[in-house]
Short mmCIF file of C-alpha atoms in Angstrom, two decimals:
data_model
loop_
_atom_site.label_atom_id
_atom_site.label_comp_id
_atom_site.label_asym_id
_atom_site.label_seq_id
_atom_site.Cartn_x
_atom_site.Cartn_y
_atom_site.Cartn_z
CA MET A 1 86.89 82.03 96.44
CA SER A 2 84.22 82.95 98.92
CA PRO A 3 82.82 86.40 99.64
CA ALA A 4 84.81 87.90 102.48
CA GLY A 5 83.38 91.42 102.62
CA HIS A 6 82.17 93.16 105.75
CA LEU A 7 78.45 92.86 105.17
CA GLY A 8 76.28 89.78 105.26
CA ALA A 9 73.76 88.71 102.66
CA PRO A 10 70.64 90.85 102.29
CA GLY A 11 68.61 90.72 105.48
CA THR A 12 71.42 89.20 107.55
CA PRO A 13 71.41 90.74 111.04
CA ALA A 14 74.55 92.50 112.15
CA LYS A 15 76.82 90.65 114.52
CA SER A 16 77.78 92.26 117.78
CA GLY A 17 80.80 94.50 117.25
CA ASP A 18 80.45 94.54 113.44
CA LYS A 19 80.33 98.31 112.99
CA ARG A 20 80.08 98.26 109.23
CA ALA A 21 77.16 95.86 109.14
CA ARG A 22 75.07 98.19 111.31
CA VAL A 23 75.60 101.24 109.09
CA GLU A 24 74.03 101.00 105.64
CA PRO A 25 73.18 104.57 104.55
CA TRP A 26 72.60 103.42 100.96
CA ASN A 27 69.47 101.66 102.23
CA ASP A 28 68.22 104.82 103.96
CA PRO A 29 66.13 106.98 101.59
CA THR A 30 66.77 110.03 103.79
CA ALA A 31 70.57 109.67 103.77
CA VAL A 32 72.47 112.37 101.87
CA PRO A 33 75.29 111.10 99.62
CA TYR A 34 78.78 112.31 100.52
CA VAL A 35 79.98 111.99 96.92
CA ARG A 36 77.59 112.34 93.96
CA LEU A 37 78.53 111.56 90.38
CA VAL A 38 75.79 112.53 87.93
CA ASP A 39 75.82 111.37 84.28
CA LEU A 40 79.60 111.63 84.15
CA ARG A 41 81.25 111.28 80.71
CA LYS A 42 84.90 111.32 79.64
CA SER A 43 86.52 110.44 76.31
CA PHE A 44 90.10 110.36 75.08
CA SER A 45 90.63 110.78 71.31
CA GLY A 46 87.21 109.34 70.58
CA HIS A 47 87.54 106.46 73.06
CA VAL A 48 84.85 106.57 75.75
CA ALA A 49 86.43 105.91 79.15
CA VAL A 50 83.47 106.87 81.37
CA ASP A 51 80.06 106.60 79.76
CA GLY A 52 77.20 108.44 81.49
CA LEU A 53 78.05 107.07 84.92
CA SER A 54 76.02 108.05 88.00
CA LEU A 55 76.96 106.95 91.51
CA ASN A 56 76.38 107.87 95.16
CA ILE A 57 79.00 107.20 97.84
CA TYR A 58 78.23 107.80 101.51
CA ARG A 59 80.28 109.22 104.35
CA GLY A 60 82.55 106.68 106.01
CA GLU A 61 82.30 104.08 103.24
CA PHE A 62 85.21 102.00 102.00
CA PHE A 63 84.04 101.91 98.42
CA ALA A 64 85.67 99.75 95.72
CA LEU A 65 85.72 100.32 91.95
CA LEU A 66 86.40 96.92 90.44
CA GLY A 67 86.97 95.89 86.86
CA PRO A 68 89.48 94.76 84.24
CA SER A 69 92.13 97.01 82.74
CA GLY A 70 90.61 99.65 80.49
CA CYS A 71 87.15 99.60 82.11
CA GLY A 72 87.38 103.25 83.21
CA LYS A 73 87.92 102.85 86.95
CA THR A 74 91.21 104.78 87.15
CA THR A 75 89.82 107.53 84.90
CA LEU A 76 86.90 107.83 87.31
CA LEU A 77 89.33 108.17 90.22
CA ARG A 78 91.30 110.87 88.39
CA LEU A 79 88.07 112.75 87.65
CA LEU A 80 87.29 112.74 91.37
CA ALA A 81 90.78 114.01 92.16
CA GLY A 82 90.54 116.75 89.53
CA PHE A 83 93.42 115.44 87.42
CA GLU A 84 91.00 115.00 84.52
CA THR A 85 88.10 117.22 83.47
CA PRO A 86 84.80 115.52 82.53
CA ASP A 87 83.32 116.15 79.09
CA SER A 88 79.93 116.45 80.80
CA GLY A 89 78.22 115.59 84.04
CA ARG A 90 78.67 116.70 87.62
CA ILE A 91 80.87 115.78 90.58
CA GLU A 92 79.82 116.85 94.07
CA ILE A 93 81.64 116.29 97.34
CA GLU A 94 79.64 117.12 100.45
CA GLY A 95 77.14 119.01 98.30
CA VAL A 96 79.75 121.23 96.62
CA ASP A 97 80.18 121.18 92.84
CA MET A 98 83.82 120.34 92.12
CA ALA A 99 83.86 121.72 88.55
CA PRO A 100 85.47 125.06 89.45
CA VAL A 101 87.71 123.60 92.19
CA PRO A 102 91.32 122.80 91.12
CA PRO A 103 92.92 119.55 92.32
CA TYR A 104 95.05 121.22 95.00
CA ARG A 105 91.99 122.80 96.61
CA ARG A 106 89.74 119.75 96.60
CA PRO A 107 89.16 117.99 99.96
CA VAL A 108 90.74 114.91 98.38
CA ASN A 109 94.06 113.13 98.56
CA MET A 110 95.27 110.32 96.36
CA MET A 111 97.57 107.41 97.09
CA PHE A 112 99.25 106.13 93.96
CA GLN A 113 100.27 102.59 93.09
CA SER A 114 103.97 103.56 92.94
CA TYR A 115 103.82 105.23 96.43
CA ALA A 116 106.08 108.03 95.01
CA LEU A 117 108.06 108.52 98.21
CA PHE A 118 110.94 111.03 98.14
CA PRO A 119 114.09 108.87 98.31
CA HIS A 120 116.24 111.57 99.98
CA MET A 121 113.76 112.14 102.82
CA THR A 122 113.21 110.10 105.96
CA VAL A 123 109.87 108.51 106.81
CA GLU A 124 108.79 111.41 109.00
CA GLN A 125 109.96 113.98 106.42
CA ASN A 126 107.94 112.24 103.71
CA ILE A 127 104.85 112.32 105.89
CA ALA A 128 105.37 115.97 106.82
CA PHE A 129 106.04 117.18 103.27
CA GLY A 130 102.47 118.10 102.33
CA LEU A 131 101.89 119.93 105.61
CA LYS A 132 105.02 122.02 105.08
CA GLN A 133 103.85 122.88 101.57
CA ASP A 134 100.58 124.09 103.11
CA ARG A 135 102.54 126.19 105.66
CA VAL A 136 101.02 124.42 108.65
CA PRO A 137 102.65 125.63 111.92
CA ARG A 138 105.69 123.60 112.93
CA GLY A 139 104.21 122.43 116.23
CA GLU A 140 101.06 121.15 114.57
CA ILE A 141 103.14 119.37 111.91
CA ALA A 142 105.09 117.52 114.61
CA THR A 143 101.89 116.50 116.40
CA ARG A 144 100.13 115.26 113.27
CA VAL A 145 103.19 113.40 111.98
CA THR A 146 103.54 111.64 115.33
CA GLU A 147 99.87 110.66 115.21
CA MET A 148 100.30 109.18 111.74
CA LEU A 149 103.47 107.32 112.66
CA ASP A 150 101.63 105.69 115.54
CA LEU A 151 98.58 104.96 113.39
CA VAL A 152 100.55 103.07 110.73
CA ARG A 153 102.97 101.57 113.28
CA MET A 154 106.06 103.20 111.75
CA ALA A 155 107.31 105.25 114.73
CA PRO A 156 110.38 103.02 115.31
CA LEU A 157 111.41 103.55 111.66
CA ALA A 158 110.74 107.29 111.50
CA ARG A 159 114.39 108.16 110.68
CA ARG A 160 114.81 105.60 107.93
CA LYS A 161 114.74 106.41 104.22
CA PRO A 162 112.52 104.59 101.69
CA ASP A 163 115.30 102.33 100.38
CA GLN A 164 115.69 100.95 103.91
CA LEU A 165 112.05 99.87 104.07
CA SER A 166 110.16 96.82 102.84
CA GLY A 167 107.35 97.17 100.31
CA GLY A 168 104.73 96.92 103.02
CA GLN A 169 106.47 99.58 105.13
CA GLN A 170 106.69 101.94 102.14
CA GLN A 171 102.98 101.39 101.56
CA ARG A 172 102.21 102.44 105.14
CA VAL A 173 104.33 105.57 104.79
CA ALA A 174 102.49 106.53 101.60
CA LEU A 175 99.19 105.99 103.39
CA ALA A 176 100.28 108.13 106.34
CA ARG A 177 101.39 110.90 103.99
CA ALA A 178 97.97 110.85 102.31
CA LEU A 179 96.06 110.82 105.61
CA VAL A 180 98.09 113.44 107.48
CA LYS A 181 96.42 116.25 105.51
CA ARG A 182 93.04 115.03 106.81
CA PRO A 183 91.22 114.83 103.49
CA LYS A 184 87.48 114.28 103.36
CA LEU A 185 88.02 111.67 100.67
CA LEU A 186 91.00 109.36 100.14
CA LEU A 187 91.47 107.81 96.71
CA LEU A 188 93.61 104.68 96.43
CA ASP A 189 94.78 103.57 92.99
CA GLU A 190 95.79 99.88 93.12
CA PRO A 191 97.64 100.58 96.41
CA LEU A 192 98.60 96.97 97.14
CA ALA A 193 99.51 95.77 93.65
CA ALA A 194 103.27 95.81 94.33
CA LEU A 195 103.05 93.60 97.42
CA ASP A 196 103.38 89.82 97.51
CA ARG A 197 100.23 87.80 98.18
CA LYS A 198 100.72 87.19 101.90
CA LEU A 199 101.70 90.78 102.65
CA ARG A 200 98.86 92.06 100.47
CA GLU A 201 96.33 90.05 102.47
CA GLU A 202 97.73 91.31 105.77
CA THR A 203 97.76 94.91 104.54
CA GLN A 204 94.14 94.72 103.41
CA PHE A 205 93.04 94.26 107.01
CA GLU A 206 95.40 97.02 108.13
CA LEU A 207 93.68 99.37 105.67
CA ILE A 208 90.28 98.40 107.05
CA ASN A 209 91.35 99.08 110.64
CA ILE A 210 92.96 102.40 109.76
CA GLN A 211 89.94 103.53 107.76
CA GLU A 212 87.64 102.73 110.69
CA LYS A 213 89.91 104.65 113.10
CA VAL A 214 90.20 107.83 111.02
CA GLY A 215 86.61 107.74 109.73
CA ILE A 216 87.56 109.08 106.30
CA THR A 217 85.71 107.94 103.19
CA PHE A 218 87.95 105.67 101.09
CA VAL A 219 87.53 104.89 97.39
CA ILE A 220 89.82 102.15 96.12
CA VAL A 221 90.45 101.11 92.52
CA THR A 222 91.47 97.50 91.97
CA HIS A 223 91.22 94.66 89.49
CA ASP A 224 91.65 92.11 92.32
CA GLN A 225 88.23 90.69 93.22
CA GLU A 226 89.37 89.23 96.54
CA GLU A 227 90.89 92.54 97.55
CA ALA A 228 87.70 94.45 96.75
CA MET A 229 85.54 91.92 98.57
CA THR A 230 87.78 91.98 101.64
CA VAL A 231 87.99 95.73 102.17
CA ALA A 232 84.80 97.17 100.70
CA THR A 233 81.51 98.09 102.30
CA ARG A 234 80.15 98.29 98.74
CA MET A 235 81.62 97.72 95.32
CA ALA A 236 80.85 98.74 91.76
CA VAL A 237 81.76 96.30 88.98
CA MET A 238 82.71 98.37 85.94
CA ASP A 239 82.90 97.49 82.26
CA HIS A 240 83.39 99.80 79.27
CA GLY A 241 82.94 102.92 81.36
CA ARG A 242 79.68 101.83 82.97
CA ILE A 243 78.66 100.19 86.22
CA ARG A 244 77.40 96.69 85.56
CA GLN A 245 76.42 95.99 89.17
CA LEU A 246 76.51 97.89 92.45
CA GLY A 247 76.13 96.33 95.88
CA THR A 248 77.79 94.87 98.94
CA PRO A 249 80.39 92.16 98.32
CA SER A 250 77.92 89.47 99.44
CA GLU A 251 75.18 90.78 97.15
CA VAL A 252 77.41 90.93 94.10
CA TYR A 253 78.94 87.51 94.73
CA GLU A 254 75.78 85.65 95.71
CA TYR A 255 73.37 87.42 93.34
CA PRO A 256 75.20 88.56 90.20
CA ASN A 257 72.90 90.26 87.70
CA SER A 258 74.60 89.02 84.53
CA ARG A 259 76.98 86.40 83.19
CA HIS A 260 79.66 89.09 82.90
CA VAL A 261 79.53 89.86 86.63
CA ALA A 262 79.18 86.21 87.62
CA GLU A 263 82.29 85.25 85.65
CA PHE A 264 84.32 88.27 86.74
CA ILE A 265 83.68 87.83 90.47
CA GLY A 266 85.19 84.53 91.53
CA ASP A 267 84.69 81.14 89.84
CA VAL A 268 81.30 80.09 88.54
CA ASN A 269 79.58 77.34 86.56
CA LEU A 270 77.04 78.56 84.00
CA PHE A 271 74.38 76.12 82.80
CA GLU A 272 72.36 77.18 79.76
CA GLY A 273 68.75 76.02 79.49
CA GLN A 274 65.12 76.92 78.88
CA ILE A 275 62.51 77.81 81.48
CA LEU A 276 59.93 75.07 82.12
CA GLU A 277 58.17 76.79 85.03
CA ALA A 278 58.38 80.37 86.23
CA GLY A 279 56.71 81.09 89.55
CA ARG A 280 57.03 84.02 91.92
CA ASP A 281 59.23 82.00 94.25
CA HIS A 282 60.91 79.47 91.95
CA VAL A 283 62.18 78.72 88.45
CA LEU A 284 62.52 75.28 86.87
CA VAL A 285 64.97 75.07 83.98
CA SER A 286 65.51 72.29 81.45
CA ALA A 287 69.19 71.90 80.52
CA ALA A 288 71.32 69.59 78.36
CA GLY A 289 71.24 65.85 78.92
CA GLY A 290 67.78 65.97 80.49
CA ALA A 291 69.03 67.82 83.57
CA ARG A 292 66.45 69.82 85.50
CA ILE A 293 67.58 72.78 87.57
CA LEU A 294 65.41 74.21 90.33
CA VAL A 295 66.10 77.68 91.75
CA ASP A 296 64.08 78.99 94.69
CA ARG A 297 63.99 82.60 93.44
CA GLY A 298 61.62 83.90 90.79
CA VAL A 299 62.69 85.82 87.69
CA ASP A 300 60.89 88.05 85.23
CA ALA A 301 60.98 85.71 82.23
CA ALA A 302 58.47 83.63 80.28
CA VAL A 303 58.30 79.87 79.90
CA GLY A 304 60.56 78.81 77.03
CA ALA A 305 63.03 81.70 77.48
CA THR A 306 66.73 80.85 77.32
CA VAL A 307 68.51 81.53 80.61
CA TRP A 308 71.72 80.65 82.39
CA THR A 309 71.94 79.24 85.90
CA ALA A 310 75.03 80.34 87.85
CA VAL A 311 76.29 77.98 90.57
CA ARG A 312 79.51 78.65 92.47
CA PRO A 313 81.96 75.68 92.72
CA GLU A 314 81.93 75.66 96.53
CA LYS A 315 78.15 75.19 96.55
CA LEU A 316 78.35 71.88 94.68
CA ARG A 317 78.45 68.56 96.52
CA ILE A 318 80.58 65.91 94.86
CA THR A 319 79.91 62.27 95.77
CA ALA A 320 80.87 58.84 94.52
CA GLU A 321 77.27 57.64 94.82
CA PRO A 322 74.07 59.25 93.52
CA PRO A 323 72.48 61.38 96.25
CA ASP A 324 69.08 60.63 97.71
CA GLY A 325 66.24 63.04 97.11
CA PRO A 326 64.58 64.74 94.12
CA ALA A 327 65.91 64.42 90.60
CA THR A 328 66.51 68.14 90.22
CA ASN A 329 69.91 69.80 90.64
CA CYS A 330 71.88 66.60 90.13
CA ILE A 331 74.18 65.61 87.26
CA SER A 332 76.72 62.85 86.81
CA GLY A 333 80.09 63.02 85.16
CA THR A 334 83.70 61.86 85.14
CA VAL A 335 86.59 63.50 86.96
CA TYR A 336 89.26 64.49 84.45
CA ASP A 337 91.44 66.74 86.57
CA ILE A 338 92.05 67.61 90.23
CA GLY A 339 93.82 70.65 91.60
CA TYR A 340 95.18 70.36 95.13
CA LEU A 341 95.49 73.75 96.90
CA GLY A 342 96.15 72.53 100.43
CA ASP A 343 92.98 73.75 102.12
CA VAL A 344 90.71 72.80 99.21
CA SER A 345 90.74 70.60 96.14
CA ILE A 346 89.27 71.68 92.81
CA TYR A 347 87.57 68.92 90.83
CA HIS A 348 87.07 69.31 87.08
CA VAL A 349 84.24 67.08 85.95
CA ALA A 350 83.07 66.34 82.40
CA THR A 351 79.24 66.31 82.35
CA PRO A 352 76.39 66.63 79.81
CA LEU A 353 76.24 70.29 80.85
CA GLY A 354 79.89 70.78 79.94
CA ARG A 355 82.95 71.02 82.11
CA VAL A 356 82.03 71.74 85.71
CA ARG A 357 84.24 72.90 88.59
CA ALA A 358 83.55 71.81 92.16
CA THR A 359 85.59 72.69 95.23
CA GLU A 360 85.72 70.72 98.43
CA ALA A 361 87.51 71.37 101.70
CA ASN A 362 90.32 68.90 102.38
CA ARG A 363 89.09 67.51 105.66
CA LEU A 364 91.03 64.30 105.00
CA ARG A 365 94.67 63.92 104.08
CA LEU A 366 95.43 63.73 100.38
CA VAL A 367 96.22 59.98 100.46
CA GLU A 368 92.77 59.33 101.92
CA ARG A 369 90.86 61.19 99.21
CA PRO A 370 87.76 59.13 98.30
CA ILE A 371 87.46 60.55 94.75
CA SER A 372 90.25 60.41 92.20
CA TRP A 373 90.95 60.84 88.49
CA ASP A 374 88.60 59.07 86.03
CA ASP A 375 86.06 58.32 88.77
CA LYS A 376 82.39 58.62 87.97
CA VAL A 377 80.81 61.13 90.33
CA TRP A 378 77.56 62.95 91.01
CA LEU A 379 77.31 66.70 91.48
CA SER A 380 74.32 68.11 93.34
CA TRP A 381 73.29 71.41 94.88
CA SER A 382 70.40 72.93 96.79
CA PRO A 383 67.71 75.13 95.15
CA ASN A 384 69.05 78.21 96.94
CA ALA A 385 72.58 77.70 95.61
CA GLY A 386 71.89 78.86 92.06
CA VAL A 387 70.94 82.16 90.44
CA VAL A 388 69.05 82.42 87.13
CA LEU A 389 70.56 85.02 84.78
CA LEU A 390 68.74 86.51 81.81
CA GLN A 391 71.77 88.08 80.13
#
C-alpha cells in the first residue's frame, strides 16, 4: 500500500490545482483552530476510553481518526457530538465551549455507519426530515433538498424509498441528510464500512469532492488505513485513548514515530540492530548476519543503542544478482513464497534479518517472471528509504 493522501511529503511544493496542498493552517502559528480538544478524558466503568487527549482541527479540514477497535476514536466522535459527556477537559467549536450545549443545539451533524434512513420515506423526504423538525419554511426546504439531491447525484431517484436503492445510493442519501442542515462540523462514523471494496474506493473520492464543494469541516472515524490516507488532509493514529502520531498521510506513512504506527499503517519490515554511528544527517546500524543499514536522517540516540529500522516493502529492490555499489542496505535470502495480486507481486524472503516482504510492480507477464520460488535473491534499498525508530 502506498500513501494516497492529498498532501505531499514535508516540503513538497503544491501542484497546480491541488487546493488542499496549498492550505496547511496547522503549519501557521497564527491560525486559530476551528475545533479544540483540551486534555479530554472519558471512562466507562473504570475503563479509560479517552485519556487526556488534546487536538486542534482547522476549518475546512477532512480530518481522520484512525485506529483499531477499542482505541477510543468513536468515543471521541460521540464526545464532539454531545452524545457523551467528558469526565474532564474542554471541547470548543469556533471558540465556543460546548460543555453547556446539548447535542441538538451544537453546530454538528453526525452520519452513522448504519445510515439509519427511514424506510417508509422517499429519498427527498429523508433528506428533508431534519429541516421539517427545525420548522424551516417550506420553500427553503424545497430549495435546500434540491441542492442536496444535485450535490450527491440522486435527483433522478428522489421518489424512491431506501429498499429500492443500492448501498452506495443509501450512503449518498444519508450524507445529503446530514449536510442539508448546514452544520459547521460533520462527523462520519465508519460511513463506508458497509460498501464493497470497489464501491468504497469510488465513494471515497465522492466524499472528497463533496467536502471541497460545501467547505464544511469533516471528521471521519475509520479503522481502514487506505480510506484514511485517501480522504484525509491530516490523520491522528489512536491507541488506548491517546494519539500516537498526528500528521498528513504522507508524513505518517513515510516517517512513523514508533513501531506501533509503522506496523499499523500499511506493510513494513522492521530490522532490529545497534547504532554504530549517529551523525546529524545519518545513522549507521549494525544488524543480524553482519548487515549494515545506513539511513540518511539523524536520530537522538547514542552509539550502542538498540533501534529498529522500518523499510516499506515497495522501497526494496529484489534482484537475482548482487547489486553494485556500497555494502550497506543489502541482504541476501531465499524466496519462500510469492503472492500475485495482478498489479504487483509480493515476495516473502527468508534472510538473516528474518522474514522480509518486498513488492514489485508486474511490468512483465506472470510467465516471464525472472524470480521464482526457492531462488536466491538480493534485497537492497537506498539510504532515504528507511526510518530509524527508537520505540
